[in-house]
Each structure stands twice: as structure tokens, then as C-alpha cells.
Amino acid sequence: MDQSLTIPGRYVPTELRWNPYAPSNYAEQGGYMVFDPFLRNNRSTGELIPYLFQEWSIDGTRLTINLREGDTWHNGEPVTAEDIVTKYTIDSIFGYPVADYLNGVTAVDDTTVEYRMADSYQEQVIMTILAQSWLNTPTSEYGQFVERYSDDLSEEELTTLQGDIQDHEIEEPVGSGPFQFESANQQVLTLSKNEDHPSADQINFPYYEVQYMGSNQQQWAAMKNLTGLDATTTTIFPSRIRETLPDAVRQFLIPAYNGYSMAFNHNDEDFGRRNVRRAVANVIDQKAIGELSDITKTAVEVPAGVGSFHTDTWRQHLGDEADSFSSYRDTDRAAELLRQEGYSKEGGTWMKPNGDPFEFEIPVPGGWSDHVTLTNVVAQQLSDFGIEATNTNVENTTFFGQYWGPTDFKMCPWFWNNSGQTAPFFIQSWLLNSDTVTNLGFPEEPPVPPLGDPSGETSPFDTTGKLQELATVTEQSQREQLVKELGWAVNQSLPIYPIVEDQSQAFWDTSEWDVPEKESDALYVQSHYYWLPRIGAVSARQQS
């Protein structure tokens, strides 16, 4: 059988870079098969799935990992614990999030690694963090940079080292994954199966190809005509196109635990006020916006940083207190909150305490078509209420350089969970304590009323301390209570206002491929392209 699994790629194959720290054109889709992940986590069940990391144990702040034995790089050299040390060191040089949770790592022997954790983290937390790592820095390539690194480097020396790593060119990658580099031309990156890989027996096709497709339209046409692609995953696949797909194409919809939101500038004279944010949230009818969208979107009924709103799992986390959380769909309450802050309505227009009209622009990247559409609705809802909001479409570079970068806006569209994870700890950390909300001017200790009493007297809420507790506490009842308290802080302080939750979309051609049923738990392990083939959940059909 000479069948290949073909997926889309964003870059011309001959222009790809195999250095994961390169600022552009990284061969991400190919890299997912050329390199191996440390482990995986199921975003639905919470299961931790061993892979390169086979076994682990925690003793206080010491995390010991046993590697899968017998792994080799594509050049024949063994994969060892020293390669894990190299990966951690390079990530630390760039200040990647893993360095916030770990203080160092030691190769105990060839197949044993010992991490020193920054705190006594729960197994689920620290292993989910490590599940985002890939072994894509062989010591044979990157050891030279590790040798140059030390904690006492000056800022200038560190910047130089980072630049040298980013500039490092790799003509052909040396990986340890189930596929290895074969060739690349202007259209197709071809990888051939590595028969020595531990997952090789699960894979019944010899080639993995990444087809360059510079637009979504090309992907839509390829799936509609069953030409050029075997699968695609995308957040943009319009219903008008989906409805024309042949019966052989199976669609999967997976809750994203993320989606369209409004980001507030907390240093702004208006949106720095909690009551103004709450008032605007009450004007924006997220339920109506969700109903206006297609099946891939649904309303975030209660902002709390927990669960999915496609499956209603958010209620499971909030328990009996769920109904006390604010749902923000009350324009009378919006008017009351504004008046409490000294705003008044004159001739149908809301006026600020200083007598100026309450009006502003909402900058939106013009290329973000979904965000443009939804922001038009938001602006109209605000204007109908008497707050003169205007949707202003700008180029992407203008948005990031003129608006988002310097936080020069009052509110603008964004996302409400870019952590890539689904557990409450990660979503709530992103909403309350990430670089994003820090850049928005959100305080470390926002004023929050008592749990369950939105009209109660506010007091400073220690977001950092509560998140640290959630990451380390082992008692289930304590964790559940902390999730509710942190969810309440999100709900009442509104660092960002979540409006709708997306679903990620995947499409597979079943005329040539056996794929899982739509209810399969395997679908919740990122991502379809590179995980399902590794475990035999996607296999080539025998061609007659």
C-alpha cells in the first residue's frame, strides 16, 4: 500500500524552518509527526496518557520521570534523558511557561529524569503542563546553546543567545517520531514512515504529506471535491460550504473551551470601573449572539472560567451555587449600574460623569471575519441601548501595533481562554493572572463581593494566592471550593467578558480512511492529524 495521509499546511514547503524557536515559518504540521510529545492529556476525561514519558512519581517538589526505552533519533543515536534536559534549558532561555512551574531538571541516568518543581503541584497540573512539550531539540543540534547558558548571563548576553537559537538553520530535521523527512517541493512536504518507532505497528500507511494551501477556500474545495486532502481541522468552515460536502466526509465538532470575547482596558477612565464593565456585559446579549451564529458557536451563559457551554459541563463545576452567578442579560440592571457610577441618560444617549457622551470605537482586525461579524452585533446592541459604539475594521498589523500592543482602546474583541487547556485551573489562570490580563491593566487583587452576593461589599481578592492553592491542594472538596471562588472572581470582576464558545471542526474523507465514531474519547486528544494515526484510531482503507 502506497497511500499517504495528506493534510493542509500554511507555508510553502521549501520555505519551512525546522527550528521550533524560529520566529516564522516553523514546520508545525510536519513537526508533529517528525517529533514526539512527552505525553498527552485527554481534554474531556482528564486522563494523562503516557508516551515518551512512560511513568512518573511525585515526592514533595521532586518529579521523577521514566522515559520509554529503545527510542532513537532518525540518525540512529539513542534518545536519552540528556535530551530532556536540553529541551528544558532551551525553553527556560526563552522564559516559556514551563519555567514558571519548574526550577530545574537533572538526567539521573539515560532513561530517568528528575524535575525540581517550584511548588508541590498536583500531578494533574504539572503533567498537563509538560504534556504541551515536544522533544524537538536533540542535544546533537542544540547542546551548543545549552553550553553557553548560565543563570548569571547579562540581559544583553541572554538576548544574543536567544537570537542565535532563533537564527539556527536546520536543513533536514533529526527527529524521533513515527515519520521522518523525505522531501519537499513548492507544494508538498513528504514524510516517510519510521519503521523503528514504537508506534509503527499502529500505522498502516507509508507516507504523511503536508500540502501547501494558502487559503481556507482551497481547503473547502478540496474536501468538497475529495481531491488533494484527506483531512482538515479549522475554526472557519462556513455552514454554506459544510452543507455541500459529500456523504463520505465525516465532520467532528469538539468544544473549544474558548471563543469570542470582549477585552477591557482596565486603565481606562470608564472600563476601569467594575460597575461599568458589568453594565456593558448586561447590554451585550450573548444568548442572542450565540443564536445568530451557526452550530459551531453557543452562548457563554455564565462567565466563570469553567466547563463547556456546548455540553453544559460548566454547571458541574459550580454545583449548587451556579444559579447565584451573574448571567448578564438585564438592560435595566445595566442602567442601574451606570447610574451608580454617575452616568446619566439624556435624549437617548448615555453621558459620562464629566458630561461627555459615553462613546467609543471598537477596533477589530479586518481579517478576523467571525470577529468582525460578531462585533458588528455588539456595537449595534450597545448603540441601541444609548452607548455610541462603532466597529472600526483595521489591518492586523495596525490592530496589534496601534491598539492591542500599547493597550490603546476602551474595549476590543479577543479570546477568553488561550491556555489551550480545559481544566478550571488553566482557564481561570488565563482569565485572572495571564500576561494578557496583566497587559490589560487588570489588578492582582481585584475588588470582589462575597460569594453568592453580587450586591455585597467588595474586598480585595488574592488571585495569585488562590490559584496557587488550587494548583497544590489535594483535597477534592477544597479544590471544588477554590474553583467556585475563582469562578466568582471572574464572574464579578470581568477581566475579559466571554460571549460565545466555539467548537473546533475536523473533516475526514471516509472513502479512503477508517476514522473513529463521533462519540470517541480519542477525539479530545490534540490533535486529530498527528494523534489518531499514532494510536491506530485512523487507518488507511485497503484499496481494491
XYZ file of C-alpha atoms in Angstrom:
544
model
C 0.000 0.000 0.000
C 1.492 3.357 -1.037
C -1.257 5.554 0.382
C -0.350 8.827 2.074
C -2.263 10.794 4.674
C -2.447 14.327 3.282
C -3.250 17.381 5.425
C -3.044 21.144 4.728
C -0.124 23.392 5.625
C 0.207 27.178 5.830
C 3.689 27.608 4.337
C 5.471 26.754 1.093
C 7.321 23.503 1.978
C 10.679 24.673 0.608
C 10.477 27.714 2.900
C 9.756 25.760 6.081
C 12.061 26.014 9.072
C 12.614 23.039 11.381
C 13.756 25.114 14.329
C 10.768 25.367 16.751
C 12.135 28.667 18.123
C 12.293 30.325 14.703
C 10.125 33.463 14.613
C 8.309 32.378 11.444
C 7.613 29.514 9.021
C 8.099 26.727 11.574
C 7.101 23.356 10.087
C 4.432 22.845 12.728
C 2.235 20.303 10.957
C 5.156 18.183 9.805
C 6.902 18.622 13.136
C 4.035 16.951 14.955
C 4.944 13.697 13.189
C 8.717 14.124 12.995
C 8.957 14.720 16.758
C 7.334 13.036 19.768
C 5.289 14.582 22.593
C 6.305 13.972 26.202
C 2.783 12.718 26.992
C -0.797 13.597 26.087
C -3.858 14.607 28.047
C -7.492 13.999 27.168
C -9.365 17.295 27.318
C -12.674 15.557 28.012
C -11.818 12.860 30.554
C -8.735 14.485 32.090
C -6.760 11.270 31.506
C -2.972 11.578 31.337
C -1.687 9.366 28.516
C 1.926 8.131 28.721
C 4.016 8.450 25.589
C 7.706 9.365 25.647
C 7.183 9.798 29.396
C 6.091 6.315 30.446
C 5.969 6.515 34.236
C 6.217 9.307 36.799
C 6.057 9.887 40.529
C 5.986 12.936 42.786
C 7.698 13.265 46.158
C 7.197 16.758 47.551
C 8.702 19.064 44.943
C 10.577 16.283 43.149
C 9.085 14.838 39.974
C 10.773 11.698 38.649
C 10.142 10.588 35.050
C 10.991 7.262 33.413
C 11.386 7.526 29.633
C 10.200 4.975 27.106
C 13.154 2.714 26.402
C 14.555 1.950 22.976
C 13.710 5.288 21.306
C 16.228 6.522 18.763
C 16.678 9.679 16.746
C 16.348 9.292 12.996
C 20.144 9.377 12.703
C 20.368 6.240 14.860
C 21.510 7.901 18.094
C 19.560 6.954 21.252
C 17.065 9.346 22.844
C 18.294 9.942 26.389
C 17.426 11.916 29.487
C 20.064 14.445 28.448
C 17.802 15.403 25.530
C 15.046 16.244 28.037
C 17.492 18.459 29.934
C 18.356 20.220 26.666
C 14.665 20.831 25.927
C 14.008 22.294 29.388
C 17.079 24.523 29.207
C 16.204 25.988 25.812
C 12.617 26.616 26.942
C 13.978 28.357 30.053
C 16.220 30.580 27.940
C 13.060 31.897 26.271
C 11.074 32.102 29.515
C 8.432 29.618 28.358
C 5.602 28.880 30.841
C 7.142 25.561 31.888
C 9.894 27.571 33.602
C 7.253 29.133 35.879
C 6.468 25.708 37.327
C 9.936 24.130 37.380
C 13.247 25.188 38.883
C 15.493 22.751 37.063
C 15.974 19.243 35.717
C 18.654 16.566 36.053
C 19.425 13.472 33.982
C 19.682 10.759 36.665
C 20.646 8.122 34.098
C 19.965 7.529 30.390
C 16.225 6.949 30.878
C 15.441 8.759 34.139
C 14.806 12.484 34.571
C 14.272 14.380 37.801
C 12.482 17.747 37.715
C 12.593 20.185 40.629
C 9.150 21.760 40.867
C 8.635 25.317 42.083
C 5.915 24.071 44.457
C 4.188 20.842 45.474
C 1.909 20.788 42.463
C -0.869 18.306 41.900
C 0.049 15.576 39.444
C -2.724 16.665 37.071
C -1.444 20.252 36.961
C 2.265 19.657 36.409
C 1.809 16.750 33.995
C -0.717 18.729 31.935
C 1.885 21.500 31.698
C 4.503 19.006 30.491
C 2.008 17.472 28.052
C 2.429 20.606 25.939
C 6.126 19.850 25.344
C 7.622 18.047 22.353
C 11.070 16.542 22.110
C 12.174 18.688 19.170
C 15.611 19.806 20.380
C 18.102 16.948 20.010
C 21.235 17.618 22.033
C 23.271 16.985 18.888
C 21.729 20.179 17.413
C 21.013 22.336 20.477
C 23.606 21.240 23.017
C 25.903 24.037 21.805
C 23.404 26.620 23.088
C 22.926 24.875 26.433
C 26.689 25.079 26.987
C 26.534 28.876 26.556
C 23.712 29.361 29.086
C 24.046 30.193 32.767
C 21.879 31.992 35.316
C 24.308 34.917 35.550
C 24.127 35.964 31.889
C 23.556 39.675 31.406
C 20.376 40.802 29.675
C 22.409 41.612 26.565
C 24.088 38.180 26.569
C 20.741 36.439 27.031
C 19.216 38.390 24.138
C 22.165 37.437 21.926
C 21.796 33.776 22.872
C 18.065 33.841 22.132
C 18.755 35.403 18.739
C 21.377 32.793 17.886
C 18.946 29.996 18.724
C 16.189 31.577 16.614
C 18.586 32.023 13.691
C 19.854 28.430 13.843
C 19.137 26.765 10.491
C 18.378 23.052 10.150
C 18.371 21.805 6.578
C 16.801 18.427 7.342
C 15.295 17.681 10.751
C 16.560 14.921 13.014
C 13.516 13.732 14.907
C 12.496 10.618 16.807
C 8.821 10.475 15.753
C 6.934 7.933 13.622
C 7.711 9.800 10.362
C 10.955 11.278 9.054
C 11.827 13.878 6.458
C 11.753 12.555 2.880
C 11.463 15.554 0.524
C 9.962 18.986 -0.012
C 8.974 20.952 -3.107
C 6.905 24.080 -3.682
C 3.630 22.267 -2.949
C 4.211 19.178 -0.813
C 6.251 18.189 2.227
C 6.640 14.405 2.208
C 7.490 12.376 5.312
C 8.142 8.609 5.247
C 7.269 6.143 7.958
C 9.929 5.343 10.568
C 9.593 1.573 10.943
C 11.670 1.574 14.144
C 9.275 3.820 16.064
C 7.240 2.265 18.913
C 4.007 3.405 17.214
C 4.940 1.996 13.798
C 2.716 -1.075 14.187
C -0.316 1.203 14.662
C 0.276 2.974 11.337
C -0.650 1.160 8.102
C 0.351 3.781 5.532
C 3.878 4.685 4.393
C 3.723 8.445 3.792
C 2.484 11.555 5.551
C 2.147 14.650 3.348
C 1.574 18.298 4.114
C 0.005 20.058 1.123
C 0.564 23.800 0.897
C -2.781 25.622 0.838
C -2.644 29.378 1.241
C -6.356 29.944 1.835
C -9.350 28.455 3.611
C -11.167 28.371 0.285
C -8.646 25.856 -1.077
C -9.298 23.563 1.866
C -13.074 23.870 1.461
C -12.831 22.977 -2.245
C -10.509 20.029 -1.575
C -12.897 18.476 0.949
C -15.947 19.208 -1.204
C -14.389 17.534 -4.255
C -12.433 14.868 -2.311
C -9.233 15.960 -4.025
C -5.875 16.867 -2.527
C -6.743 16.429 1.170
C -7.692 13.535 3.407
C -8.480 15.675 6.436
C -8.607 19.235 7.653
C -9.191 20.896 11.002
C -10.276 24.513 11.103
C -12.350 27.014 13.065
C -13.585 28.606 9.831
C -15.702 26.324 7.672
C -18.975 28.113 6.784
C -22.294 26.285 7.019
C -22.982 27.049 3.330
C -19.879 25.007 2.459
C -20.489 22.276 5.020
C -23.934 21.671 3.545
C -22.399 20.833 0.152
C -19.884 18.257 1.416
C -20.302 14.698 0.092
C -21.579 11.924 2.353
C -18.088 10.426 2.555
C -16.859 13.410 4.595
C -17.344 12.945 8.324
C -17.449 16.085 10.428
C -16.330 16.209 14.064
C -17.224 19.087 16.389
C -15.208 19.392 19.598
C -15.960 22.051 22.254
C -13.137 24.572 22.251
C -13.468 25.942 25.812
C -12.584 29.222 24.134
C -14.087 31.746 21.766
C -15.080 35.321 21.086
C -14.907 37.772 23.980
C -14.554 41.459 24.744
C -11.308 42.566 26.367
C -11.480 45.638 28.592
C -8.775 48.240 29.169
C -8.715 48.342 32.966
C -6.681 51.553 32.965
C -9.444 53.333 31.072
C -11.477 56.001 32.897
C -14.693 54.127 32.085
C -13.788 50.444 31.851
C -11.508 50.648 34.856
C -14.770 50.757 36.834
C -16.191 47.371 37.761
C -19.776 48.574 37.519
C -19.249 49.945 34.008
C -17.873 46.574 32.844
C -20.839 44.826 34.462
C -23.263 47.293 32.878
C -21.847 46.763 29.383
C -21.939 42.994 29.938
C -25.644 43.274 30.745
C -26.217 45.132 27.471
C -24.333 42.617 25.314
C -26.830 39.807 24.789
C -24.552 36.800 24.442
C -27.515 34.446 24.052
C -28.826 36.390 21.048
C -25.317 36.476 19.547
C -24.974 32.710 20.002
C -28.329 32.139 18.284
C -27.266 34.352 15.374
C -24.156 32.225 14.840
C -24.010 28.760 13.291
C -23.847 25.406 15.100
C -20.162 25.835 15.908
C -20.918 28.571 18.464
C -23.031 28.833 21.583
C -23.533 31.488 24.249
C -21.329 31.619 27.332
C -24.287 31.797 29.667
C -22.280 32.432 32.847
C -18.678 33.701 32.710
C -16.726 31.743 35.329
C -13.802 30.071 33.534
C -15.178 26.557 33.934
C -16.507 23.843 31.667
C -18.076 23.928 28.231
C -21.288 25.664 27.223
C -21.870 23.267 24.347
C -22.169 20.396 26.827
C -23.310 22.301 29.947
C -20.374 20.945 31.960
C -19.893 24.434 33.438
C -22.753 23.678 35.863
C -20.971 20.621 37.219
C -18.102 22.793 38.471
C -20.280 25.478 40.062
C -22.661 22.998 41.697
C -25.476 24.331 43.852
C -24.083 27.881 43.600
C -24.463 28.009 39.785
C -27.714 29.991 39.886
C -26.182 32.714 42.082
C -23.604 33.591 39.389
C -24.486 36.582 37.207
C -25.612 35.730 33.675
C -25.569 39.374 32.442
C -28.695 39.745 30.337
C -30.549 42.600 32.027
C -30.580 46.085 30.481
C -32.487 47.514 33.470
C -29.659 46.336 35.703
C -27.184 47.881 33.240
C -28.867 51.264 33.601
C -28.857 50.945 37.396
C -25.137 50.141 37.497
C -24.255 53.089 35.250
C -26.289 55.484 37.386
C -24.472 54.225 40.479
C -21.247 55.431 38.820
C -22.644 58.897 37.997
C -23.632 58.256 34.363
C -26.927 59.651 33.116
C -29.110 59.241 30.048
C -30.106 62.339 28.089
C -32.147 62.213 24.888
C -31.447 58.512 24.434
C -27.660 58.863 24.887
C -25.702 57.868 27.969
C -23.472 60.647 29.305
C -20.353 60.175 31.407
C -19.967 61.836 34.844
C -17.969 64.660 33.218
C -20.825 65.421 30.822
C -19.272 63.893 27.692
C -21.183 61.299 25.658
C -20.287 57.699 26.502
C -18.993 56.730 23.056
C -16.027 54.828 21.665
C -14.609 52.817 18.778
C -14.128 49.047 18.933
C -11.069 48.178 16.781
C -11.297 44.790 15.020
C -8.737 43.075 12.773
C -10.425 43.086 9.359
C -9.083 39.606 8.561
C -10.860 38.049 11.533
C -14.141 37.585 9.693
C -16.009 35.937 12.572
C -14.935 38.674 14.974
C -15.949 41.395 12.532
C -19.440 39.921 12.219
C -19.933 39.432 15.951
C -18.506 42.838 16.837
C -20.982 44.473 14.470
C -23.741 42.910 16.564
C -22.125 44.004 19.843
C -21.740 47.587 18.593
C -25.371 47.656 17.482
C -26.614 46.323 20.833
C -24.646 48.992 22.709
C -25.816 51.755 20.372
C -29.455 50.658 20.724
C -29.013 50.996 24.493
C -27.614 54.513 24.137
C -23.860 53.857 24.307
C -22.499 55.013 20.944
C -20.155 52.208 19.910
C -18.613 51.977 16.445
C -16.992 48.889 14.918
C -13.729 50.001 13.264
C -12.047 47.460 10.961
C -8.264 47.760 10.779
C -5.377 45.809 9.295
C -3.907 43.090 11.526
C -0.591 44.925 11.840
C -2.430 48.110 12.792
C -4.530 46.290 15.372
C -1.516 44.796 17.138
C 0.797 47.779 16.686
C -1.566 50.666 17.336
C -4.281 49.203 19.554
C -3.582 45.872 21.262
C 0.159 46.334 21.790
C 0.008 49.658 23.675
C -3.485 48.843 25.076
C -4.808 51.941 23.339
C -8.527 51.135 23.286
C -11.509 51.004 25.586
C -12.680 47.528 24.620
C -11.911 45.224 21.716
C -12.568 41.629 20.631
C -10.292 38.882 21.892
C -10.408 35.278 23.141
C -11.340 34.097 26.622
C -9.056 31.087 27.028
C -5.822 30.915 25.083
C -4.292 28.471 27.573
C -5.072 25.546 25.254
C -6.413 23.615 28.244
C -9.867 22.801 29.578
C -9.426 22.240 33.326
C -10.653 25.145 35.513
C -7.161 25.848 36.890
C -5.806 26.682 33.435
C -8.811 28.669 32.202
C -9.100 30.655 35.429
C -5.337 31.275 35.488
C -5.561 32.647 31.966
C -8.540 34.871 32.781
C -7.206 36.202 36.086
C -3.426 36.040 36.027
C -2.045 35.678 32.494
C 0.197 38.114 30.651
C -2.867 39.078 28.615
C -4.908 40.401 31.528
C -1.800 41.918 33.123
C -1.217 43.870 29.903
C -4.855 44.974 30.050
C -4.179 46.528 33.442
C -6.245 44.034 35.437
C -5.192 44.281 39.105
C -3.576 41.436 41.035
C -6.216 41.819 43.763
C -9.465 42.908 42.093
C -12.395 44.009 44.268
C -14.878 41.136 44.548
C -18.084 40.841 46.627
C -18.770 37.806 48.862
C -19.500 34.549 47.016
C -23.142 34.436 46.011
C -23.842 38.106 46.836
C -23.205 40.283 43.749
C -24.507 43.413 45.510
C -22.380 42.868 48.621
C -19.459 44.998 49.759
C -16.295 44.243 47.783
C -12.884 43.383 49.189
C -9.529 42.601 47.509
C -9.366 39.063 46.098
C -5.942 37.395 46.104
C -5.996 35.793 42.641
C -2.362 34.631 42.763
C -2.728 33.032 46.178
C -5.994 31.289 45.327
C -4.606 29.942 42.051
C -1.524 28.673 43.876
C -3.777 26.876 46.334
C -5.777 25.327 43.504
C -2.581 24.067 41.855
C -1.297 22.387 45.014
C -4.205 21.339 47.231
C -5.035 17.625 47.173
C -8.387 17.512 48.972
C -11.207 17.270 46.403
C -13.692 19.370 48.394
C -11.104 22.136 48.797
C -10.380 22.132 45.070
C -14.085 22.374 44.271
C -14.491 25.316 46.648
C -11.481 27.139 45.200
C -12.820 26.667 41.646
C -16.087 28.301 42.739
C -14.290 31.196 44.474
C -12.067 31.845 41.460
C -15.054 31.483 39.139
C -16.885 34.065 41.229
C -13.933 36.450 40.865
C -14.098 36.033 37.077
C -17.862 36.437 37.120
C -17.908 39.599 39.225
C -14.704 41.405 38.199
C -14.886 40.598 34.458
C -11.205 40.866 33.433
C -12.467 39.792 29.976
C -16.085 39.191 29.050
C -16.617 35.778 27.355
C -19.506 35.931 24.889
C -19.576 32.725 22.818
C -17.776 29.390 22.878
C -16.510 27.924 19.619
C -16.247 24.329 18.538
C -13.210 23.188 16.614
C -14.137 21.458 13.376
C -12.459 18.479 11.777
C -13.339 16.805 8.494
C -12.133 13.378 7.304
C -12.573 11.598 3.976
C -14.028 8.210 4.960
C -13.878 6.881 1.405
C -10.177 6.190 1.966
C -9.832 6.258 5.750
C -11.350 4.436 8.690
C -11.952 7.034 11.390
C -13.421 6.986 14.928
C -17.079 7.316 15.772
C -18.155 10.822 16.760
C -18.510 9.780 20.413
C -14.918 8.520 20.708
C -12.885 9.917 23.623
C -9.788 9.783 21.398
C -11.078 12.860 19.560
C -10.380 15.013 22.623
C -6.618 14.481 22.480
C -4.990 17.226 20.429
C -4.872 16.942 17.500
C -6.593 14.658 15.006
C -3.805 14.908 12.443
C -0.991 13.506 14.491
C -2.588 11.662 17.432
C -5.268 9.481 15.840
C -2.836 7.805 13.369
C -0.315 7.128 16.173
C -2.833 5.059 18.131
C -4.426 3.343 15.109
C -7.687 5.282 15.502
C -7.267 6.455 11.881
C -6.079 3.917 9.315
C -5.952 3.649 5.547
C -8.636 1.527 3.940
C -7.376 -1.304 1.773
C -7.697 -0.193 -1.833
C -9.100 -2.769 -4.265
